[in-house]
PDB file of N, CA and C in Angstrom:
ATOM      1  N   TYR A   1     -16.018  -6.181   8.626  1.00  0.00           N
ATOM      2  CA  TYR A   1     -14.567  -6.108   8.674  1.00  0.00           C
ATOM      3  C   TYR A   1     -14.051  -4.674   8.631  1.00  0.00           C
ATOM      4  N   LYS A   2     -14.924  -3.695   8.693  1.00  0.00           N
ATOM      5  CA  LYS A   2     -14.513  -2.300   8.562  1.00  0.00           C
ATOM      6  C   LYS A   2     -13.529  -1.902   9.664  1.00  0.00           C
ATOM      7  N   ASN A   3     -12.396  -1.338   9.233  1.00  0.00           N
ATOM      8  CA  ASN A   3     -11.333  -0.869  10.142  1.00  0.00           C
ATOM      9  C   ASN A   3     -10.941  -1.927  11.160  1.00  0.00           C
ATOM     10  N   ASN A   4     -10.816  -3.166  10.719  1.00  0.00           N
ATOM     11  CA  ASN A   4     -10.565  -4.290  11.601  1.00  0.00           C
ATOM     12  C   ASN A   4      -9.121  -4.798  11.552  1.00  0.00           C
ATOM     13  N   PHE A   5      -8.335  -4.383  10.573  1.00  0.00           N
ATOM     14  CA  PHE A   5      -7.023  -4.984  10.359  1.00  0.00           C
ATOM     15  C   PHE A   5      -5.878  -3.995  10.578  1.00  0.00           C
ATOM     16  N   ASP A   6      -4.813  -4.480  11.206  1.00  0.00           N
ATOM     17  CA  ASP A   6      -3.597  -3.679  11.380  1.00  0.00           C
ATOM     18  C   ASP A   6      -2.769  -3.668  10.102  1.00  0.00           C
ATOM     19  N   TYR A   7      -2.770  -4.790   9.392  1.00  0.00           N
ATOM     20  CA  TYR A   7      -1.977  -4.947   8.171  1.00  0.00           C
ATOM     21  C   TYR A   7      -2.799  -5.648   7.098  1.00  0.00           C
ATOM     22  N   ILE A   8      -2.533  -5.268   5.858  1.00  0.00           N
ATOM     23  CA  ILE A   8      -3.027  -5.997   4.701  1.00  0.00           C
ATOM     24  C   ILE A   8      -1.805  -6.287   3.851  1.00  0.00           C
ATOM     25  N   VAL A   9      -1.671  -7.527   3.399  1.00  0.00           N
ATOM     26  CA  VAL A   9      -0.525  -7.937   2.596  1.00  0.00           C
ATOM     27  C   VAL A   9      -1.027  -8.400   1.238  1.00  0.00           C
ATOM     28  N   ALA A  10      -0.384  -7.916   0.166  1.00  0.00           N
ATOM     29  CA  ALA A  10      -0.790  -8.280  -1.184  1.00  0.00           C
ATOM     30  C   ALA A  10       0.440  -8.429  -2.061  1.00  0.00           C
ATOM     31  N   ARG A  11       0.323  -9.260  -3.079  1.00  0.00           N
ATOM     32  CA  ARG A  11       1.414  -9.445  -4.033  1.00  0.00           C
ATOM     33  C   ARG A  11       0.841  -9.550  -5.441  1.00  0.00           C
ATOM     34  N   SER A  12       1.316  -8.699  -6.328  1.00  0.00           N
ATOM     35  CA  SER A  12       0.941  -8.731  -7.747  1.00  0.00           C
ATOM     36  C   SER A  12      -0.565  -8.731  -7.962  1.00  0.00           C
ATOM     37  N   VAL A  13      -1.255  -7.831  -7.273  1.00  0.00           N
ATOM     38  CA  VAL A  13      -2.713  -7.766  -7.403  1.00  0.00           C
ATOM     39  C   VAL A  13      -3.135  -6.658  -8.354  1.00  0.00           C
ATOM     40  N   ALA A  14      -2.634  -5.458  -8.134  1.00  0.00           N
ATOM     41  CA  ALA A  14      -3.044  -4.294  -8.916  1.00  0.00           C
ATOM     42  C   ALA A  14      -2.062  -3.159  -8.682  1.00  0.00           C
ATOM     43  N   ALA A  15      -2.346  -2.038  -9.315  1.00  0.00           N
ATOM     44  CA  ALA A  15      -1.526  -0.842  -9.098  1.00  0.00           C
ATOM     45  C   ALA A  15      -1.625  -0.421  -7.638  1.00  0.00           C
ATOM     46  N   LEU A  16      -0.572   0.178  -7.133  1.00  0.00           N
ATOM     47  CA  LEU A  16      -0.484   0.533  -5.715  1.00  0.00           C
ATOM     48  C   LEU A  16      -1.604   1.478  -5.274  1.00  0.00           C
ATOM     49  N   ASP A  17      -1.934   2.460  -6.097  1.00  0.00           N
ATOM     50  CA  ASP A  17      -3.000   3.385  -5.713  1.00  0.00           C
ATOM     51  C   ASP A  17      -4.354   2.682  -5.639  1.00  0.00           C
ATOM     52  N   ASP A  18      -4.596   1.704  -6.518  1.00  0.00           N
ATOM     53  CA  ASP A  18      -5.834   0.918  -6.445  1.00  0.00           C
ATOM     54  C   ASP A  18      -5.867   0.081  -5.168  1.00  0.00           C
ATOM     55  N   LEU A  19      -4.758  -0.558  -4.843  1.00  0.00           N
ATOM     56  CA  LEU A  19      -4.697  -1.351  -3.608  1.00  0.00           C
ATOM     57  C   LEU A  19      -4.973  -0.480  -2.385  1.00  0.00           C
ATOM     58  N   ALA A  20      -4.423   0.728  -2.386  1.00  0.00           N
ATOM     59  CA  ALA A  20      -4.658   1.642  -1.262  1.00  0.00           C
ATOM     60  C   ALA A  20      -6.138   1.998  -1.157  1.00  0.00           C
ATOM     61  N   LYS A  21      -6.761   2.268  -2.288  1.00  0.00           N
ATOM     62  CA  LYS A  21      -8.191   2.605  -2.284  1.00  0.00           C
ATOM     63  C   LYS A  21      -9.030   1.430  -1.796  1.00  0.00           C
ATOM     64  N   TRP A  22      -8.716   0.229  -2.239  1.00  0.00           N
ATOM     65  CA  TRP A  22      -9.469  -0.967  -1.849  1.00  0.00           C
ATOM     66  C   TRP A  22      -9.270  -1.300  -0.370  1.00  0.00           C
ATOM     67  N   SER A  23      -8.111  -0.953   0.173  1.00  0.00           N
ATOM     68  CA  SER A  23      -7.782  -1.283   1.560  1.00  0.00           C
ATOM     69  C   SER A  23      -8.303  -0.269   2.562  1.00  0.00           C
ATOM     70  N   LYS A  24      -8.666   0.896   2.091  1.00  0.00           N
ATOM     71  CA  LYS A  24      -9.028   2.024   2.956  1.00  0.00           C
ATOM     72  C   LYS A  24     -10.002   1.656   4.075  1.00  0.00           C
ATOM     73  N   TYR A  25     -11.054   0.958   3.763  1.00  0.00           N
ATOM     74  CA  TYR A  25     -12.092   0.685   4.761  1.00  0.00           C
ATOM     75  C   TYR A  25     -11.826  -0.570   5.587  1.00  0.00           C
ATOM     76  N   LEU A  26     -10.835  -1.342   5.197  1.00  0.00           N
ATOM     77  CA  LEU A  26     -10.513  -2.568   5.926  1.00  0.00           C
ATOM     78  C   LEU A  26      -9.482  -2.345   7.027  1.00  0.00           C
ATOM     79  N   ILE A  27      -8.620  -1.376   6.823  1.00  0.00           N
ATOM     80  CA  ILE A  27      -7.468  -1.204   7.698  1.00  0.00           C
ATOM     81  C   ILE A  27      -7.741  -0.153   8.776  1.00  0.00           C
ATOM     82  N   LYS A  28      -7.207  -0.391   9.958  1.00  0.00           N
ATOM     83  CA  LYS A  28      -7.346   0.551  11.070  1.00  0.00           C
ATOM     84  C   LYS A  28      -6.551   1.821  10.786  1.00  0.00           C
ATOM     85  N   PRO A  29      -6.957   2.961  11.359  1.00  0.00           N
ATOM     86  CA  PRO A  29      -6.125   4.164  11.243  1.00  0.00           C
ATOM     87  C   PRO A  29      -4.723   3.863  11.794  1.00  0.00           C
ATOM     88  N   GLY A  30      -3.713   4.251  11.045  1.00  0.00           N
ATOM     89  CA  GLY A  30      -2.339   3.953  11.430  1.00  0.00           C
ATOM     90  C   GLY A  30      -1.874   2.591  10.951  1.00  0.00           C
ATOM     91  N   GLY A  31      -2.776   1.813  10.325  1.00  0.00           N
ATOM     92  CA  GLY A  31      -2.427   0.491   9.802  1.00  0.00           C
ATOM     93  C   GLY A  31      -1.622   0.598   8.520  1.00  0.00           C
ATOM     94  N   LYS A  32      -1.152  -0.548   8.040  1.00  0.00           N
ATOM     95  CA  LYS A  32      -0.279  -0.546   6.863  1.00  0.00           C
ATOM     96  C   LYS A  32      -0.721  -1.558   5.821  1.00  0.00           C
ATOM     97  N   LEU A  33      -0.551  -1.162   4.576  1.00  0.00           N
ATOM     98  CA  LEU A  33      -0.662  -2.051   3.425  1.00  0.00           C
ATOM     99  C   LEU A  33       0.764  -2.406   3.039  1.00  0.00           C
ATOM    100  N   ILE A  34       1.077  -3.678   2.966  1.00  0.00           N
ATOM    101  CA  ILE A  34       2.419  -4.124   2.597  1.00  0.00           C
ATOM    102  C   ILE A  34       2.298  -4.947   1.324  1.00  0.00           C
ATOM    103  N   THR A  35       3.084  -4.588   0.325  1.00  0.00           N
ATOM    104  CA  THR A  35       2.992  -5.272  -0.960  1.00  0.00           C
ATOM    105  C   THR A  35       4.366  -5.379  -1.611  1.00  0.00           C
ATOM    106  N   ILE A  36       4.516  -6.369  -2.451  1.00  0.00           N
ATOM    107  CA  ILE A  36       5.740  -6.559  -3.228  1.00  0.00           C
ATOM    108  C   ILE A  36       5.453  -6.063  -4.643  1.00  0.00           C
ATOM    109  N   LYS A  37       6.281  -5.168  -5.125  1.00  0.00           N
ATOM    110  CA  LYS A  37       6.117  -4.611  -6.457  1.00  0.00           C
ATOM    111  C   LYS A  37       7.401  -4.826  -7.235  1.00  0.00           C
ATOM    112  N   GLY A  38       7.312  -4.824  -8.546  1.00  0.00           N
ATOM    113  CA  GLY A  38       8.480  -4.955  -9.408  1.00  0.00           C
ATOM    114  C   GLY A  38       9.250  -3.652  -9.471  1.00  0.00           C
ATOM    115  N   GLU A  39      10.099  -3.551 -10.462  1.00  0.00           N
ATOM    116  CA  GLU A  39      10.890  -2.342 -10.644  1.00  0.00           C
ATOM    117  C   GLU A  39      10.013  -1.223 -11.190  1.00  0.00           C
ATOM    118  N   ASN A  40      10.567  -0.040 -11.280  1.00  0.00           N
ATOM    119  CA  ASN A  40       9.896   1.117 -11.881  1.00  0.00           C
ATOM    120  C   ASN A  40       8.558   1.430 -11.218  1.00  0.00           C
ATOM    121  N   ILE A  41       8.588   1.694  -9.944  1.00  0.00           N
ATOM    122  CA  ILE A  41       7.352   1.969  -9.223  1.00  0.00           C
ATOM    123  C   ILE A  41       7.177   3.448  -8.902  1.00  0.00           C
ATOM    124  N   SER A  42       8.041   4.299  -9.426  1.00  0.00           N
ATOM    125  CA  SER A  42       7.986   5.719  -9.080  1.00  0.00           C
ATOM    126  C   SER A  42       6.645   6.346  -9.444  1.00  0.00           C
ATOM    127  N   ALA A  43       6.079   6.021 -10.587  1.00  0.00           N
ATOM    128  CA  ALA A  43       4.779   6.583 -10.979  1.00  0.00           C
ATOM    129  C   ALA A  43       3.675   6.113 -10.034  1.00  0.00           C
ATOM    130  N   GLU A  44       3.723   4.836  -9.636  1.00  0.00           N
ATOM    131  CA  GLU A  44       2.723   4.307  -8.701  1.00  0.00           C
ATOM    132  C   GLU A  44       2.835   4.988  -7.339  1.00  0.00           C
ATOM    133  N   LEU A  45       4.062   5.205  -6.871  1.00  0.00           N
ATOM    134  CA  LEU A  45       4.269   5.883  -5.589  1.00  0.00           C
ATOM    135  C   LEU A  45       3.748   7.313  -5.641  1.00  0.00           C
ATOM    136  N   GLU A  46       3.997   8.003  -6.737  1.00  0.00           N
ATOM    137  CA  GLU A  46       3.542   9.381  -6.883  1.00  0.00           C
ATOM    138  C   GLU A  46       2.014   9.463  -6.824  1.00  0.00           C
ATOM    139  N   LYS A  47       1.327   8.589  -7.530  1.00  0.00           N
ATOM    140  CA  LYS A  47      -0.142   8.572  -7.511  1.00  0.00           C
ATOM    141  C   LYS A  47      -0.671   8.217  -6.122  1.00  0.00           C
ATOM    142  N   THR A  48      -0.036   7.263  -5.468  1.00  0.00           N
ATOM    143  CA  THR A  48      -0.491   6.813  -4.154  1.00  0.00           C
ATOM    144  C   THR A  48      -0.295   7.898  -3.108  1.00  0.00           C
ATOM    145  N   ASN A  49       0.818   8.608  -3.164  1.00  0.00           N
ATOM    146  CA  ASN A  49       1.085   9.675  -2.190  1.00  0.00           C
ATOM    147  C   ASN A  49       0.119  10.850  -2.315  1.00  0.00           C
ATOM    148  N   LYS A  50      -0.573  10.966  -3.432  1.00  0.00           N
ATOM    149  CA  LYS A  50      -1.548  12.042  -3.628  1.00  0.00           C
ATOM    150  C   LYS A  50      -2.900  11.725  -2.991  1.00  0.00           C
ATOM    151  N   ILE A  51      -3.130  10.486  -2.586  1.00  0.00           N
ATOM    152  CA  ILE A  51      -4.395  10.101  -1.961  1.00  0.00           C
ATOM    153  C   ILE A  51      -4.426  10.688  -0.552  1.00  0.00           C
ATOM    154  N   LYS A  52      -5.498  11.401  -0.214  1.00  0.00           N
ATOM    155  CA  LYS A  52      -5.526  12.191   1.023  1.00  0.00           C
ATOM    156  C   LYS A  52      -5.423  11.366   2.300  1.00  0.00           C
ATOM    157  N   TYR A  53      -5.898  10.143   2.329  1.00  0.00           N
ATOM    158  CA  TYR A  53      -5.849   9.335   3.548  1.00  0.00           C
ATOM    159  C   TYR A  53      -4.576   8.505   3.651  1.00  0.00           C
ATOM    160  N   VAL A  54      -3.686   8.593   2.666  1.00  0.00           N
ATOM    161  CA  VAL A  54      -2.384   7.922   2.738  1.00  0.00           C
ATOM    162  C   VAL A  54      -1.433   8.848   3.469  1.00  0.00           C
ATOM    163  N   LYS A  55      -0.894   8.370   4.578  1.00  0.00           N
ATOM    164  CA  LYS A  55      -0.014   9.184   5.415  1.00  0.00           C
ATOM    165  C   LYS A  55       1.434   9.135   4.931  1.00  0.00           C
ATOM    166  N   ASN A  56       1.886   7.950   4.484  1.00  0.00           N
ATOM    167  CA  ASN A  56       3.289   7.775   4.145  1.00  0.00           C
ATOM    168  C   ASN A  56       3.464   6.526   3.284  1.00  0.00           C
ATOM    169  N   THR A  57       4.471   6.540   2.417  1.00  0.00           N
ATOM    170  CA  THR A  57       4.878   5.326   1.705  1.00  0.00           C
ATOM    171  C   THR A  57       6.370   5.128   1.948  1.00  0.00           C
ATOM    172  N   GLU A  58       6.766   3.888   2.030  1.00  0.00           N
ATOM    173  CA  GLU A  58       8.176   3.551   2.269  1.00  0.00           C
ATOM    174  C   GLU A  58       8.535   2.362   1.390  1.00  0.00           C
ATOM    175  N   VAL A  59       9.701   2.408   0.773  1.00  0.00           N
ATOM    176  CA  VAL A  59      10.145   1.336  -0.115  1.00  0.00           C
ATOM    177  C   VAL A  59      11.425   0.723   0.431  1.00  0.00           C
ATOM    178  N   ASN A  60      11.446  -0.602   0.537  1.00  0.00           N
ATOM    179  CA  ASN A  60      12.646  -1.350   0.898  1.00  0.00           C
ATOM    180  C   ASN A  60      12.886  -2.377  -0.195  1.00  0.00           C
ATOM    181  N   TYR A  61      14.131  -2.637  -0.505  1.00  0.00           N
ATOM    182  CA  TYR A  61      14.451  -3.587  -1.558  1.00  0.00           C
ATOM    183  C   TYR A  61      14.653  -4.971  -0.966  1.00  0.00           C
ATOM    184  N   LEU A  62      14.031  -5.964  -1.576  1.00  0.00           N
ATOM    185  CA  LEU A  62      14.031  -7.327  -1.079  1.00  0.00           C
ATOM    186  C   LEU A  62      14.153  -8.282  -2.261  1.00  0.00           C
ATOM    187  N   ASN A  63      15.298  -8.934  -2.401  1.00  0.00           N
ATOM    188  CA  ASN A  63      15.505  -9.904  -3.475  1.00  0.00           C
ATOM    189  C   ASN A  63      15.091  -9.377  -4.842  1.00  0.00           C
ATOM    190  N   GLU A  64      15.645  -8.239  -5.228  1.00  0.00           N
ATOM    191  CA  GLU A  64      15.399  -7.605  -6.515  1.00  0.00           C
ATOM    192  C   GLU A  64      13.958  -7.141  -6.705  1.00  0.00           C
ATOM    193  N   ARG A  65      13.222  -7.038  -5.667  1.00  0.00           N
ATOM    194  CA  ARG A  65      11.839  -6.532  -5.704  1.00  0.00           C
ATOM    195  C   ARG A  65      11.712  -5.397  -4.701  1.00  0.00           C
ATOM    196  N   ASN A  66      10.667  -4.640  -4.837  1.00  0.00           N
ATOM    197  CA  ASN A  66      10.400  -3.533  -3.929  1.00  0.00           C
ATOM    198  C   ASN A  66       9.337  -3.963  -2.925  1.00  0.00           C
ATOM    199  N   ALA A  67       9.679  -3.943  -1.670  1.00  0.00           N
ATOM    200  CA  ALA A  67       8.698  -4.181  -0.607  1.00  0.00           C
ATOM    201  C   ALA A  67       8.184  -2.802  -0.214  1.00  0.00           C
ATOM    202  N   VAL A  68       6.911  -2.534  -0.509  1.00  0.00           N
ATOM    203  CA  VAL A  68       6.330  -1.212  -0.295  1.00  0.00           C
ATOM    204  C   VAL A  68       5.388  -1.257   0.891  1.00  0.00           C
ATOM    205  N   SER A  69       5.537  -0.290   1.770  1.00  0.00           N
ATOM    206  CA  SER A  69       4.668  -0.150   2.933  1.00  0.00           C
ATOM    207  C   SER A  69       3.913   1.173   2.804  1.00  0.00           C
ATOM    208  N   VAL A  70       2.585   1.108   2.850  1.00  0.00           N
ATOM    209  CA  VAL A  70       1.749   2.301   2.766  1.00  0.00           C
ATOM    210  C   VAL A  70       1.057   2.457   4.115  1.00  0.00           C
ATOM    211  N   THR A  71       1.275   3.580   4.799  1.00  0.00           N
ATOM    212  CA  THR A  71       0.654   3.847   6.087  1.00  0.00           C
ATOM    213  C   THR A  71      -0.561   4.733   5.898  1.00  0.00           C
ATOM    214  N   PHE A  72      -1.662   4.343   6.540  1.00  0.00           N
ATOM    215  CA  PHE A  72      -2.910   5.095   6.450  1.00  0.00           C
ATOM    216  C   PHE A  72      -3.049   5.995   7.657  1.00  0.00           C
ATOM    217  N   GLY A  73      -3.552   7.209   7.447  1.00  0.00           N
ATOM    218  CA  GLY A  73      -3.708   8.163   8.535  1.00  0.00           C
ATOM    219  C   GLY A  73      -5.140   8.261   8.993  1.00  0.00           C
TER     220      GLY A  73
END
């Protein structure tokens, strides 16, 4: 399954930086990890943005939750 997926979707699995690390080898370059996170995710976003293969993170609000998209480079 290495680099086989355009998207990975997860909900309430783990911290965002852990999810990014676990998804690294599954997702195609330019692919996205999409996850729903609760409030107060600034620390998770900061840690995730420091990972060298993470290209971008984007947060959208959806029904009082954060829909987070992590793009891999």
